[in-house]
C-alpha positions as a printed NumPy array, in Angstrom:
array([[ 33.016,   3.739, -22.026],
       [ 32.265,   7.2  , -20.657],
       [ 31.568,  10.147, -22.931],
       [ 34.126,  12.963, -22.899],
       [ 33.311,  15.671, -20.323],
       [ 30.436,  13.49 , -19.032],
       [ 28.265,  14.58 , -21.983],
       [ 24.894,  12.931, -21.35 ],
       [ 21.987,  15.098, -22.619],
       [ 18.979,  15.171, -20.317],
       [ 15.823,  13.647, -21.814],
       [ 13.303,  16.469, -22.196],
       [ 10.578,  14.716, -20.172],
       [ 12.833,  14.958, -17.113],
       [ 12.48 ,  18.741, -16.933],
       [  9.303,  19.422, -18.931],
       [  7.254,  17.516, -16.333],
       [  8.575,  19.452, -13.342],
       [  5.656,  21.114, -11.502],
       [  7.505,  24.371, -10.952],
       [  6.195,  27.899, -11.404],
       [  8.869,  29.087, -13.807],
       [  7.457,  32.618, -13.44 ],
       [  9.364,  32.795, -10.14 ],
       [ 12.568,  33.284, -12.146],
       [ 13.55 ,  36.198, -14.385],
       [ 17.124,  35.051, -15.   ],
       [ 18.79 ,  31.66 , -15.136],
       [ 22.07 ,  30.02 , -15.986],
       [ 22.505,  26.517, -17.386],
       [ 25.876,  25.402, -16.009],
       [ 26.514,  22.555, -18.456],
       [ 24.399,  23.27 , -21.49 ],
       [ 25.418,  20.363, -23.686],
       [ 23.183,  20.5  , -26.756],
       [ 21.141,  23.406, -25.342],
       [ 17.829,  21.655, -24.667],
       [ 17.506,  23.02 , -21.103],
       [ 18.534,  26.508, -22.272],
       [ 15.781,  26.446, -24.933],
       [ 13.263,  25.156, -22.383],
       [ 14.035,  28.01 , -19.956],
       [ 13.962,  30.617, -22.731],
       [ 10.587,  29.263, -23.883],
       [  9.37 ,  29.852, -20.318],
       [ 10.321,  33.523, -20.722],
       [ 13.438,  33.327, -18.573],
       [ 16.521,  35.275, -19.684],
       [ 19.062,  32.45 , -19.798],
       [ 22.83 ,  32.314, -20.108],
       [ 24.888,  29.157, -20.184],
       [ 28.257,  27.529, -19.75 ],
       [ 29.495,  24.641, -21.872],
       [ 33.05 ,  23.328, -21.587],
       [ 32.95 ,  22.053, -25.184],
       [ 32.542,  25.704, -26.266],
       [ 35.279,  26.973, -23.936],
       [ 32.734,  28.385, -21.452],
       [ 33.796,  26.86 , -18.131],
       [ 31.14 ,  27.112, -15.409],
       [ 33.815,  27.782, -12.79 ],
       [ 34.722,  30.982, -14.683],
       [ 31.09 ,  32.168, -14.553],
       [ 30.462,  34.649, -11.723],
       [ 27.193,  36.469, -12.469],
       [ 24.28 ,  36.461, -10.034],
       [ 21.052,  34.931, -11.398],
       [ 17.725,  33.8  ,  -9.94 ],
       [ 18.2  ,  30.15 , -10.903],
       [ 20.925,  27.72 , -11.828],
       [ 19.39 ,  24.658, -13.448],
       [ 21.487,  21.826, -14.884],
       [ 22.424,  18.194, -15.16 ],
       [ 26.041,  18.525, -13.98 ],
       [ 28.868,  16.184, -14.876],
       [ 28.68 ,  13.575, -12.111],
       [ 32.435,  13.695, -11.519],
       [ 32.166,  17.409, -10.612],
       [ 28.664,  17.518,  -9.137],
       [ 29.625,  18.682,  -5.65 ],
       [ 31.849,  21.423,  -7.038],
       [ 29.048,  22.503,  -9.407],
       [ 26.586,  22.689,  -6.496],
       [ 28.938,  24.718,  -4.302],
       [ 29.734,  27.201,  -7.084],
       [ 26.076,  27.48 ,  -8.105],
       [ 24.996,  28.214,  -4.537],
       [ 27.363,  31.191,  -4.474],
       [ 25.566,  32.67 ,  -7.511],
       [ 21.847,  31.907,  -7.206],
       [ 19.202,  31.694,  -4.476],
       [ 17.676,  28.688,  -6.261],
       [ 19.785,  25.813,  -7.523],
       [ 18.27 ,  22.751,  -9.186],
       [ 20.538,  19.88 , -10.26 ],
       [ 19.757,  16.47 , -11.702],
       [ 21.702,  13.889,  -9.7  ],
       [ 21.728,  10.219,  -8.932],
       [ 19.746,   9.608,  -5.758],
       [ 22.704,   7.7  ,  -4.376],
       [ 24.612,  11.002,  -4.46 ],
       [ 23.071,  11.451,  -0.996],
       [ 25.361,   8.696,   0.262],
       [ 29.144,   8.544,   0.593],
       [ 31.34 ,   9.222,   3.572],
       [ 33.256,  11.643,   1.344],
       [ 30.194,  13.923,   1.091],
       [ 29.072,  13.624,   4.716],
       [ 30.401,  17.056,   5.745],
       [ 29.027,  18.615,   2.57 ],
       [ 25.503,  17.306,   3.32 ],
       [ 25.715,  18.553,   6.903],
       [ 26.404,  22.044,   5.574],
       [ 24.195,  21.999,   2.438],
       [ 21.232,  19.639,   2.804],
       [ 18.813,  19.944,  -0.116],
       [ 15.52 ,  21.739,   0.496],
       [ 13.679,  19.527,  -1.952],
       [ 13.838,  16.502,  -4.207],
       [ 11.856,  15.839,  -7.374],
       [ 12.262,  12.096,  -7.844],
       [ 11.91 ,  10.786, -11.393],
       [  9.464,   7.862, -11.365],
       [ 11.105,   6.437, -14.486],
       [ 14.82 ,   5.951, -14.959],
       [ 16.035,   8.227, -17.763],
       [ 18.077,   7.022, -20.712],
       [ 20.867,   9.479, -21.399],
       [ 22.205,   7.563, -24.394],
       [ 19.003,   6.399, -26.074],
       [ 20.172,   2.822, -25.518],
       [ 18.381,   2.035, -22.261],
       [ 18.865,   3.155, -18.685],
       [ 21.861,   2.746, -16.44 ],
       [ 19.756,   1.141, -13.651],
       [ 20.216,   4.224, -11.466],
       [ 17.431,   6.323,  -9.949],
       [ 17.605,  10.104, -10.376],
       [ 16.085,  13.204,  -8.81 ],
       [ 16.239,  16.937,  -9.238],
       [ 17.919,  18.206,  -6.047],
       [ 16.705,  21.645,  -4.996],
       [ 18.283,  24.315,  -2.826],
       [ 15.797,  27.187,  -2.525],
       [ 13.706,  29.243,  -0.122],
       [ 10.66 ,  28.933,  -2.427],
       [  8.241,  26.852,  -0.344],
       [  6.415,  25.268,  -3.295],
       [  9.555,  23.456,  -4.435],
       [ 10.677,  22.312,  -1.009],
       [ 10.002,  18.804,   0.265],
       [  9.917,  15.492,  -1.55 ],
       [  7.975,  15.166,  -4.79 ],
       [  7.641,  12.44 ,  -7.422],
       [  7.608,  13.212, -11.125],
       [  5.248,  11.009, -13.061],
       [  6.691,   9.979, -16.376],
       [  4.779,  11.038, -19.407],
       [  6.135,  11.531, -22.866],
       [  5.443,  15.045, -24.1  ]])
């Protein structure tokens, strides 16, 4: 059974282990904040962070402010729409997605227009429920002109 609004909080190790210079960003928006763990992480990095969360009546598609970074684990059912909207607002977009999101005839035209600049592949499958993994591999997909986060990278799992 799926959770309402695709509510699956991101395990903290998935973003805390990202080898990104967070100093490149002054402002950020978390497009699907859930329980706020990514918002707190970005704020702890000194980034002024706003957020959307449908459960609080803050729909990401109503958000129209420019920021340096949009960083989120989007609801899978709306991932492409989240990416397209985010790219209209920020020069750097980072989204946690299933690696198999790269496939699908339905998204072929989308990928031709918006290929990711980078991937940060999680070396361990995350558990979003605390009851084991869903046997799917995940990566942070990156759209950005920042060279250090372009290309393909692997994130070594380590509990922090």
